[in-house]
Short mmCIF file of C-alpha atoms and ligand atoms in Angstrom, two decimals:
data_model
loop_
_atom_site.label_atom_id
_atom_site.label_comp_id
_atom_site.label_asym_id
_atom_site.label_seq_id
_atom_site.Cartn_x
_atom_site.Cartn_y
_atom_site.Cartn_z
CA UNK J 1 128.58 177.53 44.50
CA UNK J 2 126.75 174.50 43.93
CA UNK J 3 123.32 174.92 45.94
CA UNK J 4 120.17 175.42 43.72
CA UNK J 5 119.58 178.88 44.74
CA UNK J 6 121.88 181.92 44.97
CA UNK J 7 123.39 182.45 48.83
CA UNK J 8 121.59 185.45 49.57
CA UNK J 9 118.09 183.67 48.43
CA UNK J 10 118.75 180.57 50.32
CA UNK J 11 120.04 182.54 53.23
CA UNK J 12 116.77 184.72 53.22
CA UNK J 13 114.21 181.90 53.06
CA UNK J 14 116.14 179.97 55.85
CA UNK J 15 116.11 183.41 57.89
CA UNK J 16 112.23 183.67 57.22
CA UNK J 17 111.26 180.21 58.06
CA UNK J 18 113.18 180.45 61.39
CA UNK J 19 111.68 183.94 62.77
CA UNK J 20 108.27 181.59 62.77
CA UNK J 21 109.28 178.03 63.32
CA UNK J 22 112.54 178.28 65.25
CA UNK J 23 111.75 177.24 68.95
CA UNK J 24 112.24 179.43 71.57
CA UNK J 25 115.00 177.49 74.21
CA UNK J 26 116.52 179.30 77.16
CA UNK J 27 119.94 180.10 75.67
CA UNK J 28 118.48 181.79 72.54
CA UNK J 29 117.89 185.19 72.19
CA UNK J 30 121.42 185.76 74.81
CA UNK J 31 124.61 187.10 73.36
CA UNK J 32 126.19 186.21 76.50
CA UNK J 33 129.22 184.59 75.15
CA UNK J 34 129.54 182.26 78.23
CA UNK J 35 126.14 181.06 77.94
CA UNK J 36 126.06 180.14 74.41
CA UNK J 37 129.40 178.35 75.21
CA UNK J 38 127.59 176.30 77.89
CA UNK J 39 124.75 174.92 75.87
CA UNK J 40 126.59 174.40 73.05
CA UNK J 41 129.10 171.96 75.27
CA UNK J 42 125.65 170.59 76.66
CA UNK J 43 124.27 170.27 73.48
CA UNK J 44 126.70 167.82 71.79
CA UNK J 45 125.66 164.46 71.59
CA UNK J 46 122.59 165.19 73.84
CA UNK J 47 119.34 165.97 72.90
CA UNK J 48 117.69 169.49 73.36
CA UNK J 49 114.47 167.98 75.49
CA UNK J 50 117.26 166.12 78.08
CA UNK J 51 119.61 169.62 78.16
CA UNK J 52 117.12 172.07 79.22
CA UNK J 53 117.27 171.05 82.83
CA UNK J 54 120.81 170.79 82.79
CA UNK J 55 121.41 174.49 81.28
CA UNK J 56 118.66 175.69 83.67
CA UNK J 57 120.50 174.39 87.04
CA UNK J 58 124.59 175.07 85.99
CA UNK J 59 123.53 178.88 84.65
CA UNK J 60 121.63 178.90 88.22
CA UNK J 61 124.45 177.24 89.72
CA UNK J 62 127.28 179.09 88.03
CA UNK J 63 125.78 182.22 86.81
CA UNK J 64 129.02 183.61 85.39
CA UNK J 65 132.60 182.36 84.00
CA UNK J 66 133.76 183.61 86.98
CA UNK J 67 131.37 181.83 89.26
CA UNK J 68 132.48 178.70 87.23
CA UNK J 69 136.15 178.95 87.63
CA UNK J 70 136.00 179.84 91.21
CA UNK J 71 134.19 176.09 91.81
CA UNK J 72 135.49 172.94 92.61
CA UNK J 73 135.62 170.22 90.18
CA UNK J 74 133.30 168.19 92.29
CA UNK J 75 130.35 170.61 92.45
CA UNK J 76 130.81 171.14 88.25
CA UNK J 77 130.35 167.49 88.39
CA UNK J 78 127.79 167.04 90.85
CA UNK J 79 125.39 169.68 88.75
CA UNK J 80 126.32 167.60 85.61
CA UNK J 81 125.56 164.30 87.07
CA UNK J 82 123.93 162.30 84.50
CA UNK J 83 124.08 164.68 80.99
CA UNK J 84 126.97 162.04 80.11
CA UNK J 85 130.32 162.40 78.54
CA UNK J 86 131.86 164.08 81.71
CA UNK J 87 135.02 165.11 79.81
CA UNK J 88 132.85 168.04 78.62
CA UNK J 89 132.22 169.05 82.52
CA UNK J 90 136.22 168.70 82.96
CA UNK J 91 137.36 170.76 79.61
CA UNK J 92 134.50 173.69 80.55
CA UNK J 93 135.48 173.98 83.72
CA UNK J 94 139.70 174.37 82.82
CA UNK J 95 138.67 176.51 80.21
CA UNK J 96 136.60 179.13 82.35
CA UNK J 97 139.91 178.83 85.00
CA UNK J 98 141.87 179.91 81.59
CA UNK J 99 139.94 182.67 80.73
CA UNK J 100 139.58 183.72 84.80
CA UNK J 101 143.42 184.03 85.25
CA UNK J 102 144.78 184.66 81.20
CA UNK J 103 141.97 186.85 79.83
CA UNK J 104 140.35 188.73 82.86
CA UNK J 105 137.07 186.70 83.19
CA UNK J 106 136.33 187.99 79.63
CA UNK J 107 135.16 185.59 76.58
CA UNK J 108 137.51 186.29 73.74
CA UNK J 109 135.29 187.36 70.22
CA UNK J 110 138.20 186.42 68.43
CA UNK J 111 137.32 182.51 66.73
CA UNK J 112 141.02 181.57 66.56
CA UNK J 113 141.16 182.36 70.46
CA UNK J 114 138.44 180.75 71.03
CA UNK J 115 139.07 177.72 69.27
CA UNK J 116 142.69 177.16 71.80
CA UNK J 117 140.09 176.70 74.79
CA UNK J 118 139.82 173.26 76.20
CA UNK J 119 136.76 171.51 74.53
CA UNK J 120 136.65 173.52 71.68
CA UNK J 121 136.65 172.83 68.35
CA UNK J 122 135.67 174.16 65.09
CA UNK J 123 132.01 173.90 65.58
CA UNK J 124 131.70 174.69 68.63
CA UNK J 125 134.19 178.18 67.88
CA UNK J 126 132.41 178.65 65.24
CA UNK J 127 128.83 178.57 67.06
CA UNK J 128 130.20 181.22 69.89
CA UNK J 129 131.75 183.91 67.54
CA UNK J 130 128.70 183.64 65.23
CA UNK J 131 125.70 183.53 67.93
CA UNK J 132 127.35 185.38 70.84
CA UNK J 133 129.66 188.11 68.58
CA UNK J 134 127.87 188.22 65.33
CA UNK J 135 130.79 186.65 63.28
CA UNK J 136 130.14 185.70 59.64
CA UNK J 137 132.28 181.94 60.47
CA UNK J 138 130.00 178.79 59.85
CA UNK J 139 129.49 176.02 62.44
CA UNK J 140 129.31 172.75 60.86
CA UNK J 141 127.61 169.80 62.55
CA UNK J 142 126.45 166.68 61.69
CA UNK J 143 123.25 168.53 61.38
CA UNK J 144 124.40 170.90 58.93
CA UNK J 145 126.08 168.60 56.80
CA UNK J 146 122.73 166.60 56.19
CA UNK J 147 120.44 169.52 55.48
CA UNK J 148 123.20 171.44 53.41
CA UNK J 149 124.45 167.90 51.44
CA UNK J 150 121.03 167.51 50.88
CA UNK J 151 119.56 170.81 49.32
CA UNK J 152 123.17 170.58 47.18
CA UNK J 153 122.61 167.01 46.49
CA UNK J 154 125.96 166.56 47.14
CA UNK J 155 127.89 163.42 46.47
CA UNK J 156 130.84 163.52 48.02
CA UNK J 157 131.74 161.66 51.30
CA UNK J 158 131.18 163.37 54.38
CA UNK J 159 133.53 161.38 56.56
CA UNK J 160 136.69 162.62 54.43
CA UNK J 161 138.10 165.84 54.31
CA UNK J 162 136.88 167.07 51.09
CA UNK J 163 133.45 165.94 51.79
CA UNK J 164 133.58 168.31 54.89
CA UNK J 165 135.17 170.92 53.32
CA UNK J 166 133.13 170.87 50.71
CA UNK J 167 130.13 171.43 52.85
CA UNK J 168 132.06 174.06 55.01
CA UNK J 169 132.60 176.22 52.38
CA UNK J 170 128.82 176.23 51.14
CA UNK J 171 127.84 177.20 54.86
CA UNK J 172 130.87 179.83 54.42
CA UNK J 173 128.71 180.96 51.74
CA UNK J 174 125.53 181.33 53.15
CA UNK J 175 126.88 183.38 55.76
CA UNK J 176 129.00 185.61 53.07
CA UNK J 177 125.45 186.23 51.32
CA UNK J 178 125.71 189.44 52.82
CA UNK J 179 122.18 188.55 54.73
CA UNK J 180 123.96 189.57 57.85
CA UNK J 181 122.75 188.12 61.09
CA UNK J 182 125.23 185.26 61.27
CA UNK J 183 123.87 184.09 64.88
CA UNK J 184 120.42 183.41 62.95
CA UNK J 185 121.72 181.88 60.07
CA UNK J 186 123.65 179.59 62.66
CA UNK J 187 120.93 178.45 64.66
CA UNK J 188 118.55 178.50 61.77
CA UNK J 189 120.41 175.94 59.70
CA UNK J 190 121.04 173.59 63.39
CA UNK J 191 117.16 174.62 63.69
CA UNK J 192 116.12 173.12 60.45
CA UNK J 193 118.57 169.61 60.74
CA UNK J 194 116.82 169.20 64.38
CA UNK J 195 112.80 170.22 63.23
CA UNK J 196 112.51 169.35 59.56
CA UNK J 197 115.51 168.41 57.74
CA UNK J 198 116.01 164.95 60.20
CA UNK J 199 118.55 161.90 59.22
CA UNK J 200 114.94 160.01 58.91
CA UNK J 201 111.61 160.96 57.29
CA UNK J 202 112.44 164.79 56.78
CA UNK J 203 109.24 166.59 56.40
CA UNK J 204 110.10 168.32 53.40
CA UNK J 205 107.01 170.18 52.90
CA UNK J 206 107.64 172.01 55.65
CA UNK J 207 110.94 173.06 54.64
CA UNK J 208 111.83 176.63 52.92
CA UNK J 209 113.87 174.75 50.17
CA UNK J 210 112.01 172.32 49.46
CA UNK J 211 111.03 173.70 45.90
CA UNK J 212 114.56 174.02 45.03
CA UNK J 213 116.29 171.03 47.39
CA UNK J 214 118.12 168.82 45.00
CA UNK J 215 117.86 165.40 47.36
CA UNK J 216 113.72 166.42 47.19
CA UNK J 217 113.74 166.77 43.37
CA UNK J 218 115.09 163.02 43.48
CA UNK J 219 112.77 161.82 45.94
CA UNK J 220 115.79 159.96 48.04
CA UNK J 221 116.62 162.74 50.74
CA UNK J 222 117.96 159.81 53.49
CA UNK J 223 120.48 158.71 51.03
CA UNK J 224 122.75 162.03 51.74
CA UNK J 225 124.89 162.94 52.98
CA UNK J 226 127.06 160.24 51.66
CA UNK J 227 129.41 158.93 54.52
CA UNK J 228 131.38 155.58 55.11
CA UNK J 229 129.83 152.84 57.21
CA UNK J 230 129.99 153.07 60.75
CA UNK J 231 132.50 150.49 62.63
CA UNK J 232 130.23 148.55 64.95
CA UNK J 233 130.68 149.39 68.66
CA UNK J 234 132.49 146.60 70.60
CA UNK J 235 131.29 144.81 73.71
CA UNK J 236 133.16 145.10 77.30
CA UNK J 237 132.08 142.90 80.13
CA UNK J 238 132.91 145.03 83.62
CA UNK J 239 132.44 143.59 86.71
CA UNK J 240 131.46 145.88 90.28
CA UNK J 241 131.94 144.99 93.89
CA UNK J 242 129.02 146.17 96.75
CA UNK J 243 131.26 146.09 99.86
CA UNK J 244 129.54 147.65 102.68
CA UNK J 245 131.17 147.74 106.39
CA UNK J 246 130.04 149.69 109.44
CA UNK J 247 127.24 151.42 107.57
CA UNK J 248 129.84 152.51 104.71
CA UNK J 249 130.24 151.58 101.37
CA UNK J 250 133.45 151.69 99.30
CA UNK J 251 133.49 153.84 96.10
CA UNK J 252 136.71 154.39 94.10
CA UNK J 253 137.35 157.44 92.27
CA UNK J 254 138.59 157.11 87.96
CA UNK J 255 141.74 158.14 87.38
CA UNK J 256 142.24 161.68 85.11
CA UNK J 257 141.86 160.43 81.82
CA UNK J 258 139.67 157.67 80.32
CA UNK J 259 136.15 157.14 80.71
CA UNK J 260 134.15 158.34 83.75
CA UNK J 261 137.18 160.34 84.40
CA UNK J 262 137.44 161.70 88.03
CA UNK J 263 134.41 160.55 89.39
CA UNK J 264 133.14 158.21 92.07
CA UNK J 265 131.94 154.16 90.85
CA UNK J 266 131.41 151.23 93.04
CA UNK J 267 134.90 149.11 92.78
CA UNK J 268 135.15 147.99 89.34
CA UNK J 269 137.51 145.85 87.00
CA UNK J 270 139.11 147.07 83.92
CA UNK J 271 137.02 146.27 81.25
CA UNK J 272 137.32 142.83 79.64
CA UNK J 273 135.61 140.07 76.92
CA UNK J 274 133.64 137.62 79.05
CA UNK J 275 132.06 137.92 82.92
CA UNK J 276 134.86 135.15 83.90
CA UNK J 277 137.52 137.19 83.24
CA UNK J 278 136.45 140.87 84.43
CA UNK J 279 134.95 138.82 87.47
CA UNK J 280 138.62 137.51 88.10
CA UNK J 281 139.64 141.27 87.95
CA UNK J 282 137.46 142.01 90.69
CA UNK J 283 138.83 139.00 92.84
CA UNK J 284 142.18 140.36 92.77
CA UNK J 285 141.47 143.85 93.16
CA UNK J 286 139.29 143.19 96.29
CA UNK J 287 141.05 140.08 98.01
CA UNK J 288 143.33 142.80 99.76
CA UNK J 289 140.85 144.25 101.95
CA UNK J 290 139.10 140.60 103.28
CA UNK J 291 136.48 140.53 100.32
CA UNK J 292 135.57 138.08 98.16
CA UNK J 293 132.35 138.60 95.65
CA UNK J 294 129.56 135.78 95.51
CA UNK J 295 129.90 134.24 91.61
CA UNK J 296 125.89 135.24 91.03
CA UNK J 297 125.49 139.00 89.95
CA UNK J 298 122.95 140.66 91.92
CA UNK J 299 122.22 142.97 89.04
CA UNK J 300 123.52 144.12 85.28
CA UNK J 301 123.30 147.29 83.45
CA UNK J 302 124.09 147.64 79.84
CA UNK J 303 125.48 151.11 78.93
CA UNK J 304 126.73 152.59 75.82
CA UNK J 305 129.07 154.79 74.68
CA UNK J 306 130.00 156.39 71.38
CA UNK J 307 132.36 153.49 70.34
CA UNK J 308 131.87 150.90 73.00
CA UNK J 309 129.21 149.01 74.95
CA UNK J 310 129.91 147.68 78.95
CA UNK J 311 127.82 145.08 80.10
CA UNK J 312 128.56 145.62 83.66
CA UNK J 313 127.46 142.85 86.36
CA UNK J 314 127.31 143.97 90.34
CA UNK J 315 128.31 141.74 92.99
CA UNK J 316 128.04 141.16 96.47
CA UNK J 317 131.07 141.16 98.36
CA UNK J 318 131.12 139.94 101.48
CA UNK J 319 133.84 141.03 103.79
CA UNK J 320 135.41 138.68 106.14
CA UNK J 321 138.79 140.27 107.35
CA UNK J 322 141.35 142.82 105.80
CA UNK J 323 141.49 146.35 107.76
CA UNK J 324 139.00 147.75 108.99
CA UNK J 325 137.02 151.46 108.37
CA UNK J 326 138.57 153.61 110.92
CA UNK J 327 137.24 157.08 111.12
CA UNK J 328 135.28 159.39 113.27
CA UNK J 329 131.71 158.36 112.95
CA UNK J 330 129.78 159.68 110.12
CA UNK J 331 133.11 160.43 108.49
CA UNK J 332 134.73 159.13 104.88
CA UNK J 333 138.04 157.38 105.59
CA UNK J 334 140.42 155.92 103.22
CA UNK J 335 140.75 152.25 102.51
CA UNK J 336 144.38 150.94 103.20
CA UNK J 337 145.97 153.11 100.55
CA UNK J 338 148.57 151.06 97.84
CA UNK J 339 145.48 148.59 97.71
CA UNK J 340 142.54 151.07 96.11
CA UNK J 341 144.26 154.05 95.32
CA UNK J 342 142.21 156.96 95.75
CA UNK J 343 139.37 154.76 97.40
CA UNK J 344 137.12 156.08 100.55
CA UNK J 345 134.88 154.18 102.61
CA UNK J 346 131.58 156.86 102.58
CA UNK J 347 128.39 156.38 105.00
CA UNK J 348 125.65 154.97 103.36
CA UNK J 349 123.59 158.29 103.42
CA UNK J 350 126.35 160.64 102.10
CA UNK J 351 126.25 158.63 98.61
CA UNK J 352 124.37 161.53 97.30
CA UNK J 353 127.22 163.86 97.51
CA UNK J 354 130.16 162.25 95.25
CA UNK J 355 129.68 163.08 91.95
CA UNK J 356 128.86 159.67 89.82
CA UNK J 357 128.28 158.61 86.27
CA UNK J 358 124.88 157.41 85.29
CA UNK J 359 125.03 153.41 85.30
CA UNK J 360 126.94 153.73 88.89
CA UNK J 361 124.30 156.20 90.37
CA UNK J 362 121.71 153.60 89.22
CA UNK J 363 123.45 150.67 90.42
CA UNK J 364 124.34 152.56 93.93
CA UNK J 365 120.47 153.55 94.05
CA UNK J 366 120.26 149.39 95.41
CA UNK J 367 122.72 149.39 97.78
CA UNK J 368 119.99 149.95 100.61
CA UNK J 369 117.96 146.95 99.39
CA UNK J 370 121.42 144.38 99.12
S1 LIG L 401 113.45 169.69 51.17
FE1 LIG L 401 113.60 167.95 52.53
S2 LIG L 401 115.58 167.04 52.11
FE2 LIG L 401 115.59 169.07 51.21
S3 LIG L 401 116.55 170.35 52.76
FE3 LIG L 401 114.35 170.45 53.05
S4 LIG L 401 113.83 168.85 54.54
FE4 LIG L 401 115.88 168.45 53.76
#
């Protein structure tokens, strides 16, 4: 034990503090297993303001596990079109099939079960036994490492092993303190990293440790938890092609794995460093089917991701031969497959209804005004 007060003391104040200050959200207060697993897949790196919505429309949506695994993957996607990081979409939705056809529709209370599920890992395990089953097994998040290095005033670096387990095993003892309600003390110590306890200016006096918080006592509270410099993220250029023909536009779907996986983007290059180059990419992809972009991008979008940035330029591509769009009217049709795999050529007004990521349902949004 190396916290400044005894578990059961610092486990009791926390409790306290969070029966008057903790917010009320529309997952708390449920033990439904599935839909504590749903906002806490929602929840990761995505704020709580931006995830209400979200968890308001899938639990509409998809009111049970089984509701979820019986859906297609492109209505999961189309109700989490624009929450980000679509993997998450992808892993909840294989997991719920898992649990459908291996477990009877029934969430598993056990944490090692729960940590085999798609997605899951030991936060996010450990969230779902304590909140939804009433476990005693901590859920550490970046969160919880700053408020708990900082009451501890603990040196040791949080981006190696011992750092973290360091840090585990003081939440371990918190929820040991015998205090019992170990879905409180969960959401009571996220509770105080997201209201009080933030990575800049904490508002310590509002905080029930303060009078015994170590990092307080030495008046430097944003210098913990100690962790290793981030690596800076890298820059991508990407380059997109418009091509519209009989009132349809081509979209492309991602392959399985990688970013964006599975869902619908204008035609775009791999990723590259300079516009020349991932402009070049384009050229080649789209030359097949009669279309050539202008060299002027009609519009750019910057958009980050956890370790990268894409600068990604849209042009006009005018189409002067190749095959044509042949379909019933109103209908998506393929583009000359071995070109664009996995490529349709969708009317104009049906661009609603394929599942996109962000930047692309953005960029798409000009397509009438090209
Ligand atoms: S007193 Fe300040 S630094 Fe310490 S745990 Fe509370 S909010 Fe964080």
């Amino acid at each position: 034990m190396t916290l400044p007060l005894t578990y059961a003391q610092a486990a009791e104040r926390l409790l306290d503090w969070y029966a008057v200050c903790g917010r009320t959200l529309p997952w708390r207060g449920s033990k439904d297993p599935y839909a504590v697993w749903v906002s806490e897949i929602m929840l990761q790196q995505t704020q709580v303001k931006t995830v209400i919505p979200y968890f308001e429309r899938f639990m509409k949506r998809f009111p049970t596990l089984t509701h979820l695994a019986r859906a297609s993957q492109e209505e999961v996607y189309r109700i989490w079109e624009g929450l980000g990081y679509y993997r998450r979409a992808s892993q909840l939705h294989e997991a719920a099939r898992i649990l459908s056809r291996d477990h009877a529709g029934i969430f598993p209370g056990d944490p090692a079960l729960i940590r085999q599920l798609p997605g899951i890992g030991d936060y996010t395990a450990g969230a779902i036994a304590s909140i939804a089953f009433d476990l005693p097994v901590a859920a550490v998040d970046g969160n919880v490492m700053r408020v708990i290095s900082r009451f501890g005033g603990l040196s040791s670096n949080i981006s190696s092993t011992a750092g973290r387990r360091e840090i585990s095993a003081e939440a371990d003892g918190l929820h040991r303190s015998g205090m019992g309600r170990p879905g409180d003390l969960t959401q009571a110590l996220m509770e105080l990293g997201a209201l009080v306890c933030t990575p800049k200016n904490p508002q310590c006096p509002g905080c029930p440790w303060q009078t015994a918080c170590m990092a307080y006592e030495l008046s430097c509270p944003e210098t913990f938890p100690v962790k290793s410099e981030k690596k800076a993220k890298t820059l991508g250029d990407v380059a997109c092609g418009v091509l519209i023909r009989e009132g349809r536009i081509l979209l492309c779907r991602r392959s399985a794995g990688g970013i964006w996986a599975n869902l619908w983007t204008l035609p775009m290059s791999n990723e590259f460093t300079g516009e020349a180059a991932a402009l070049k990419d384009l050229l080649h992809l789209l030359t097949p089917l009669g279309a050539i972009p202008s060299m002027i991008p009609i519009e750019q979008i910057r958009h980050t991701f956890t370790h990268k940035i894409w600068q990604i330029r849209v042009y006009p591509c005018p189409i002067t031969g190749g095959p044509a769009a042949e379909s019933a009217e109103g209908s998506p049709c393929e583009a000359s497959p071995g070109m664009l795999p996995d490529s349709l050529w969708i009317p104009l007004k049906q661009l609603p209804r394929y599942p996109m990521p962000a930047p692309m349902r953005k960029l798409s949004a000009l397509v009438p005004w090209l």
